[in-house]
Coordinates of C-alpha atoms in Angstrom, one line a residue:
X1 CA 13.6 12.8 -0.6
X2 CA 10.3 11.6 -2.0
X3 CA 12.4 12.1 -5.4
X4 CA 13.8 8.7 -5.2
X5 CA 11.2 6.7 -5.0
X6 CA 9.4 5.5 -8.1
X7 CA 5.8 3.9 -8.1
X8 CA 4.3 1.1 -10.4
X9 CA 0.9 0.6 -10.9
X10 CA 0.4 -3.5 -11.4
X11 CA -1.4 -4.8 -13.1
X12 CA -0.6 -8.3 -14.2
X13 CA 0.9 -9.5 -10.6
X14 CA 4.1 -11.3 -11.1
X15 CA 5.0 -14.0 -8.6
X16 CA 8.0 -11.3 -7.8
X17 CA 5.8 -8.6 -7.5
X18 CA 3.2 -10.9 -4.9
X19 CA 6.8 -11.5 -2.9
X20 CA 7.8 -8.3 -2.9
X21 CA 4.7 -7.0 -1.7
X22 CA 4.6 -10.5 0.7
X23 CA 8.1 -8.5 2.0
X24 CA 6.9 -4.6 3.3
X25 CA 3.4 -6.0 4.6
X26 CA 5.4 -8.5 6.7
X27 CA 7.6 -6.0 7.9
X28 CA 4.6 -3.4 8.1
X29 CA 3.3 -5.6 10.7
X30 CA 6.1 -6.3 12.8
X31 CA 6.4 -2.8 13.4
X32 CA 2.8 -2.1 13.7
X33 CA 0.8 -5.3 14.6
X34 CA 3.2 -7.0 16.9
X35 CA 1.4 -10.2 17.5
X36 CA -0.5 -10.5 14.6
X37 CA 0.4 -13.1 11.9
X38 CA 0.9 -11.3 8.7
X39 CA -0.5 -13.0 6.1
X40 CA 2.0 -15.9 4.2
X41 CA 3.5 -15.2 0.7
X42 CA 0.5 -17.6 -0.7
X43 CA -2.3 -15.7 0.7
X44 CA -0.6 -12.5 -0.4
X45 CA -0.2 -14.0 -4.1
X46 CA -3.7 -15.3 -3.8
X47 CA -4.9 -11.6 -2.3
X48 CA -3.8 -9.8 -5.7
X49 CA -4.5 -12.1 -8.6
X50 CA -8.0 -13.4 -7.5
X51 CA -11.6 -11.5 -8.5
X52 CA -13.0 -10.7 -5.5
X53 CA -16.7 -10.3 -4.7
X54 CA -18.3 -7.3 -6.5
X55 CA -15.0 -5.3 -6.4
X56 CA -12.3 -4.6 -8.6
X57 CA -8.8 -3.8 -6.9
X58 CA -5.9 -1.2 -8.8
X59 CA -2.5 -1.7 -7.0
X60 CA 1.0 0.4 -6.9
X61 CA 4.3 -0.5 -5.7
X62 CA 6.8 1.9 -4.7
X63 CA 10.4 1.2 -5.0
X64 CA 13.8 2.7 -3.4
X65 CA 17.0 3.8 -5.7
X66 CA 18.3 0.7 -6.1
X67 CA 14.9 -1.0 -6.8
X68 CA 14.1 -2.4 -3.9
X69 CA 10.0 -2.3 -2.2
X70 CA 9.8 0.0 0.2
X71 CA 5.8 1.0 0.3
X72 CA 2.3 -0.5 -1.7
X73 CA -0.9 1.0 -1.9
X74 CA -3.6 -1.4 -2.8
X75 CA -7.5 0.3 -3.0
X76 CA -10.1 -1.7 -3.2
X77 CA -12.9 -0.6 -5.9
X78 CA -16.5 -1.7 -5.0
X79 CA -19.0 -2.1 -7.6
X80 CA -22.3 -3.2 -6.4
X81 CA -25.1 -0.8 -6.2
X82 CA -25.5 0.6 -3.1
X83 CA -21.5 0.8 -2.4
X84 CA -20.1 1.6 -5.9
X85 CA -19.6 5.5 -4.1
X86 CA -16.7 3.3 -1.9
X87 CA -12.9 2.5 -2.2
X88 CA -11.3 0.7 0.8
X89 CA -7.7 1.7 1.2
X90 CA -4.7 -1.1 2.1
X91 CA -1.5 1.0 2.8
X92 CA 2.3 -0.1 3.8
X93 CA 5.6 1.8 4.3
X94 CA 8.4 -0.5 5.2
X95 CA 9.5 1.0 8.5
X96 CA 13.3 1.2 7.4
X97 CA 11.8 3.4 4.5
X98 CA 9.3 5.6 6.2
X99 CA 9.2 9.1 6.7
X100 CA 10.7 10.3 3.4
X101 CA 7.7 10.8 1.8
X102 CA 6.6 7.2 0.1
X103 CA 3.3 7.1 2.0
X104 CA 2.2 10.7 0.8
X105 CA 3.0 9.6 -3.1
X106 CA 1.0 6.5 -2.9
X107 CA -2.0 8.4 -1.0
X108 CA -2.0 11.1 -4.1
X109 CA -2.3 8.2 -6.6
X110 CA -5.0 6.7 -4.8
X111 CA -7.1 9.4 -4.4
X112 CA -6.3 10.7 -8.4
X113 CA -7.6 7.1 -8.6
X114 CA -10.5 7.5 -6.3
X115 CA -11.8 10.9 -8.2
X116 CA -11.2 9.2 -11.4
X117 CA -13.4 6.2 -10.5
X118 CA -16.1 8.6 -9.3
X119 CA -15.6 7.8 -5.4
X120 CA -16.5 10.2 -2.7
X121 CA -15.2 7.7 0.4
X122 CA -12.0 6.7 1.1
X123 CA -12.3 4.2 3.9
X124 CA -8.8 2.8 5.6
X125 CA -8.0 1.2 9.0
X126 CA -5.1 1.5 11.4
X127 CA -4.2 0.8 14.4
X128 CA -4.9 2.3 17.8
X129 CA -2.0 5.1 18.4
X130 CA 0.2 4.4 15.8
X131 CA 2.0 5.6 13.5
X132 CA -1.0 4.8 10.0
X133 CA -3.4 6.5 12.4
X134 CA -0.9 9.6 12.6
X135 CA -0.7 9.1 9.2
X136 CA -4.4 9.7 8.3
X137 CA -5.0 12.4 11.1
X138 CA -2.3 14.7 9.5
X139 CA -3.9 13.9 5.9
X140 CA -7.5 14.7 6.5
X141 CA -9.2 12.0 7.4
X142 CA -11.1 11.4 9.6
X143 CA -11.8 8.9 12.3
X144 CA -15.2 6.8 11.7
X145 CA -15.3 3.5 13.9
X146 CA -13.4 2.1 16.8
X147 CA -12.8 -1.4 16.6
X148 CA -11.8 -3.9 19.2
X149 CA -10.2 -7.0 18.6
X150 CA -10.4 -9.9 20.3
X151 CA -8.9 -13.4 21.1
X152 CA -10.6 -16.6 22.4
X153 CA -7.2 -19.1 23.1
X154 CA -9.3 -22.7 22.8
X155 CA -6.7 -24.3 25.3
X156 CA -7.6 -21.6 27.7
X157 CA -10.8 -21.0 27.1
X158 CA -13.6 -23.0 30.0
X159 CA -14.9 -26.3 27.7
X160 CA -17.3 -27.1 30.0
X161 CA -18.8 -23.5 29.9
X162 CA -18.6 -23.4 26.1
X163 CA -20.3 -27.0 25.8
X164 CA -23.0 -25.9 27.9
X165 CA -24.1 -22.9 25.6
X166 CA -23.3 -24.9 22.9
X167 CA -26.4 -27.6 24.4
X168 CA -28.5 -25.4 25.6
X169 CA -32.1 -26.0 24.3
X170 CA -33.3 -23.4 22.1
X171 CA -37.1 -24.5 21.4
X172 CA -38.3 -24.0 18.2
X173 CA -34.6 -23.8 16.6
X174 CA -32.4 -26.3 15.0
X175 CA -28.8 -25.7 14.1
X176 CA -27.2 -26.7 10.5
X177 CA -23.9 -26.4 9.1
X178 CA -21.9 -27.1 6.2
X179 CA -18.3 -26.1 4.5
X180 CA -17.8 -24.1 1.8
X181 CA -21.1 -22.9 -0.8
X182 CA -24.4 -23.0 0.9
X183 CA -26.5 -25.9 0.3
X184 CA -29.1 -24.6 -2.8
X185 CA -32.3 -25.2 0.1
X186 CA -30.8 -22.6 2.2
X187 CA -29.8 -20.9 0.0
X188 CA -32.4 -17.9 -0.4
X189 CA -32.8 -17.9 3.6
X190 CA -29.4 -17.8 3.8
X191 CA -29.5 -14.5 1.9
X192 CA -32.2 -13.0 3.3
X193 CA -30.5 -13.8 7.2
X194 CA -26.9 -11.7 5.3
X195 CA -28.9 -8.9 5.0
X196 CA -29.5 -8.3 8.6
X197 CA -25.6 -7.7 8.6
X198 CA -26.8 -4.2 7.2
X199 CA -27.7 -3.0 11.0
X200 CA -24.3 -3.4 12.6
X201 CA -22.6 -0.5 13.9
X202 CA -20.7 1.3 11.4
X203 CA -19.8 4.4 13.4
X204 CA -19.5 7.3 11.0
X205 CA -18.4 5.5 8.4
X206 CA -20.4 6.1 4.7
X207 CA -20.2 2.2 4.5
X208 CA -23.3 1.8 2.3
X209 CA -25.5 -1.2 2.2
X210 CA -25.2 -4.8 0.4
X211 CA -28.3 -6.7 -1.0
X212 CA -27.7 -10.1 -0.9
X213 CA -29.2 -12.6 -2.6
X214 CA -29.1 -16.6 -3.3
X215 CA -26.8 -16.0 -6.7
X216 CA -24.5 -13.6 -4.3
X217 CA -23.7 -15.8 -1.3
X218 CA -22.8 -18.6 -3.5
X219 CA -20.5 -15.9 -5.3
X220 CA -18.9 -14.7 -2.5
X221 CA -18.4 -18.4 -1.1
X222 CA -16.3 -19.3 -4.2
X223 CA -14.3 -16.3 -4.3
X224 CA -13.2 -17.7 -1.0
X225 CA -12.2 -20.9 -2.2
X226 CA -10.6 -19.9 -5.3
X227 CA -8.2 -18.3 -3.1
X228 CA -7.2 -21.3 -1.1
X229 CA -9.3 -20.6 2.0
X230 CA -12.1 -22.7 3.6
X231 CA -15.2 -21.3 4.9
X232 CA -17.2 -22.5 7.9
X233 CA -21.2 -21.5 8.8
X234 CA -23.4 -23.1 11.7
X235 CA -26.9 -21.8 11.3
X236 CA -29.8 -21.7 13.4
X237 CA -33.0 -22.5 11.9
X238 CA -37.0 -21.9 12.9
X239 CA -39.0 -24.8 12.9
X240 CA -40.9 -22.8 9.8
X241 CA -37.5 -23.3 7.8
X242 CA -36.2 -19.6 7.9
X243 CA -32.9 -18.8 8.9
X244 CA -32.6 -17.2 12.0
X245 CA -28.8 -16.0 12.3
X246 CA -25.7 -17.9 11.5
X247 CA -22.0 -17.6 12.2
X248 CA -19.0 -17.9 9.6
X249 CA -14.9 -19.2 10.2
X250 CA -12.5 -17.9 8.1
X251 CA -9.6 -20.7 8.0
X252 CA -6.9 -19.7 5.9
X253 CA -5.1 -21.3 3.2
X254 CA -1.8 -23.6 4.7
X255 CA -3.7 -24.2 8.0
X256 CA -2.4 -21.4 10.4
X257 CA -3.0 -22.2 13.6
X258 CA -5.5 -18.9 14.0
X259 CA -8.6 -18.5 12.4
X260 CA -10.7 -15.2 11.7
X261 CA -14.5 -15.2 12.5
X262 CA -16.1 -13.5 9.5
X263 CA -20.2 -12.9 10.1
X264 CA -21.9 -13.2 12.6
X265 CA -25.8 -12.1 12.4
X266 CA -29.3 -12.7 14.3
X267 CA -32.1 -11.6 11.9
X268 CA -34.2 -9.0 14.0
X269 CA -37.0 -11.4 14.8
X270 CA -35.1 -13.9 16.5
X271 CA -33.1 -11.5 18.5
X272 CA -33.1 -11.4 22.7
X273 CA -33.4 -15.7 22.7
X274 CA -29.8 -15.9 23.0
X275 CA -28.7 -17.5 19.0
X276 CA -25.6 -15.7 19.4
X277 CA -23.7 -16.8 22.0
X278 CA -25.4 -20.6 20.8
X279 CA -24.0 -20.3 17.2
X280 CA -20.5 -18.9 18.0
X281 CA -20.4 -21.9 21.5
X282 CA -21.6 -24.0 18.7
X283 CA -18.8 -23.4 16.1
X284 CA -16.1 -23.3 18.9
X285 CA -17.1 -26.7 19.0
X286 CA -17.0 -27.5 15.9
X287 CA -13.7 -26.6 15.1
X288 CA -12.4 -28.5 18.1
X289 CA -13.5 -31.4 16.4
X290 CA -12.9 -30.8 13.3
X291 CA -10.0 -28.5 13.0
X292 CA -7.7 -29.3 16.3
X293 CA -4.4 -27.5 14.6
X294 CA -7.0 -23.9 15.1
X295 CA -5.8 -22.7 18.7
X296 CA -7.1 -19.5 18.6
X297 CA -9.9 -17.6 16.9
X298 CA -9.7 -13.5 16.4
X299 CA -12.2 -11.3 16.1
X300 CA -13.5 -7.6 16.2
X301 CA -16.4 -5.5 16.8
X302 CA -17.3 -2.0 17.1
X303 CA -16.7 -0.5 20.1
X304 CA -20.7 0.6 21.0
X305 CA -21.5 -3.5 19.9
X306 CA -21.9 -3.8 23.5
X307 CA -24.8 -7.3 22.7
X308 CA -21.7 -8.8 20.8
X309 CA -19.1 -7.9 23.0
X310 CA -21.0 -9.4 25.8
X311 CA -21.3 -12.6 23.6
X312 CA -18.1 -13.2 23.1
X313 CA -16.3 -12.3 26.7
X314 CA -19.1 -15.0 27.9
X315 CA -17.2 -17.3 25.6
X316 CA -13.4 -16.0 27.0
X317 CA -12.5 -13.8 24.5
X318 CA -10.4 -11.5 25.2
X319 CA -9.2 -7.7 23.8
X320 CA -5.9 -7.7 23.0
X321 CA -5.8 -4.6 20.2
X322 CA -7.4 -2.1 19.0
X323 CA -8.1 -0.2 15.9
X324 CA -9.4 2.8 13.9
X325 CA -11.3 3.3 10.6
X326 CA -10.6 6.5 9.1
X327 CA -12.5 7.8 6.0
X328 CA -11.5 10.4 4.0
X329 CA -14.1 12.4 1.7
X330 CA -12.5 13.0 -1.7
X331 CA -13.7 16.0 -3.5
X332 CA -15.3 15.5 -6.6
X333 CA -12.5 16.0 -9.9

């Protein structure tokens, strides 16, 4: 029946085409991610008419007979040495839609894209037992990384447990924070502390490596706040001035009332002195204080992270999902 549906590459998104897509992620996810928030029509529109950091994106949306969404692929198209042999994969089937073939004519485009764009890895995630990682098991990829994902419900969470990490002493260390672009004297050790984000488990994956630098932080920084979200970092700094790890918020744009924790990163040196769990108590904290409509904070980490996952059920996270990241190696054309 695959006959029926038709697929449009976009390429100048239309405020129709952002809701339209907006419409089969939403109801993606309510099949599929019961409990997660999908992301509002703003961040959606934002998502696909934004540059994004070192990456270009190409995007298709399939429509029914009577032209009506039913599936979208969008790939993500890195560019910076080191990672320009990547695409990252975002693919949705409405559920009332699936099964007739719309997910198998958006994979073919995306991989005639992928060979065209000289891309070996096809990276795309899906959750635990369901029907996208079926999907990808019956199309040759191949799973990677586990992933588990965690909540930390501030009203539930201990406060005085997560005020005493926060004030722990930590001789030798300071801690610093700001909103948004990194001030220009951390800059450079700001970078250098990113890179140490190049040791996290990866699993399988052929995830490649990022150099960062001062001009790239403040890059990627922007590109979050052209798109209407805010950006929070507490770092921990050596009494030399070096960074020594730091930890990032995501808060999205119209104030949901759960934010994502982006980075979190101890540079090698400083490890096994206990910066983690202090930053992330630390910027718990924080967005008490500052934030108080953020009631909940959702992260992930690799299944074999067993340091971080330690860190954060200290703080009360707790799993409450898992997921999968399948890659699939696409033949040279």
């Amino acid at each position: 029946m695959s006959e029926h549906i038709h697929l449009t590459p976009l390429h100048d998104i239309s405020a129709t085409d952002a809701a339209a897509w907006h419409r089969v992620v939403a109801a993606s996810m309510a099949r599929d991610l019961p409990g997660v928030p999908p992301p509002g029509p703003e961040q959606i529109h934002a998502r696909l008419t934004k540059p994004m950091l070192n990456s270009h994106r190409l995007t298709w949306l399939a429509t029914g007979a009577q032209g009506s969404p039913v599936g979208l692929a969008g790939l993500r198209l890195f560019t910076s040495p080191g990672r320009n042999h990547l695409a990252e994969l975002e693919l949705h089937v409405d559920p009332a839609h699936r099964r007739l073939g719309t997910g198998s004519l958006l994979l073919s485009a995306v991989v005639a894209a992928c060979r065209a764009e000289d891309r070996r890895s096809l990276i795309v995630e899906a959750a635990a037992d369901s029907p996208g990682e079926a999907f990808c098991e019956k199309r040759n990829f191949r799973q990677a990384l586990a992933l588990d994902h965690l909540i930390l419900h501030l009203d539930q969470s201990d406060e005085a447990a997560v005020l005493q990490f926060a004030e722990a002493e930590h001789p030798g260390y300071r801690l610093t924070g700001w909103t948004g672009t990194v001030p220009d004297d951390l800059a450079a050790s700001f970078a250098a502390a990113k890179n140490a984000m190049n040791d996290m488990p990866v699993g399988d994956l052929d995830y490649g490596t990022v150099d960062w630098d001062a001009d790239r932080v403040r890059a990627m920084a922007q590109v979050i706040a052209d798109r209407g979200d805010t950006l929070l970092t507490l770092a921990a700094v050596d009494d030399d001035g070096t960074m020594a790890g730091y930890t990032e918020i995501l808060l999205p744009q119209g104030a949901p009332p759960r934010a994502q924790q982006y980075d979190t990163a101890v540079v090698p040196v400083h490890r096994g002195h206990g910066l983690g769990l202090w930053l992330k108590a630390a910027m718990v904290r924080r967005l008490r204080a500052e934030h108080p409509g953020v009631v909940e904070i959702e992260t992930d980490n690799a299944e074999d992270n067993v340091h971080m996952l330690a860190v954060n059920h200290r703080l009360g996270f707790r799993s409450y999902r898992r997921t999968r990241e399948f890659q699939l190696d696409v033949p040279a054309a």
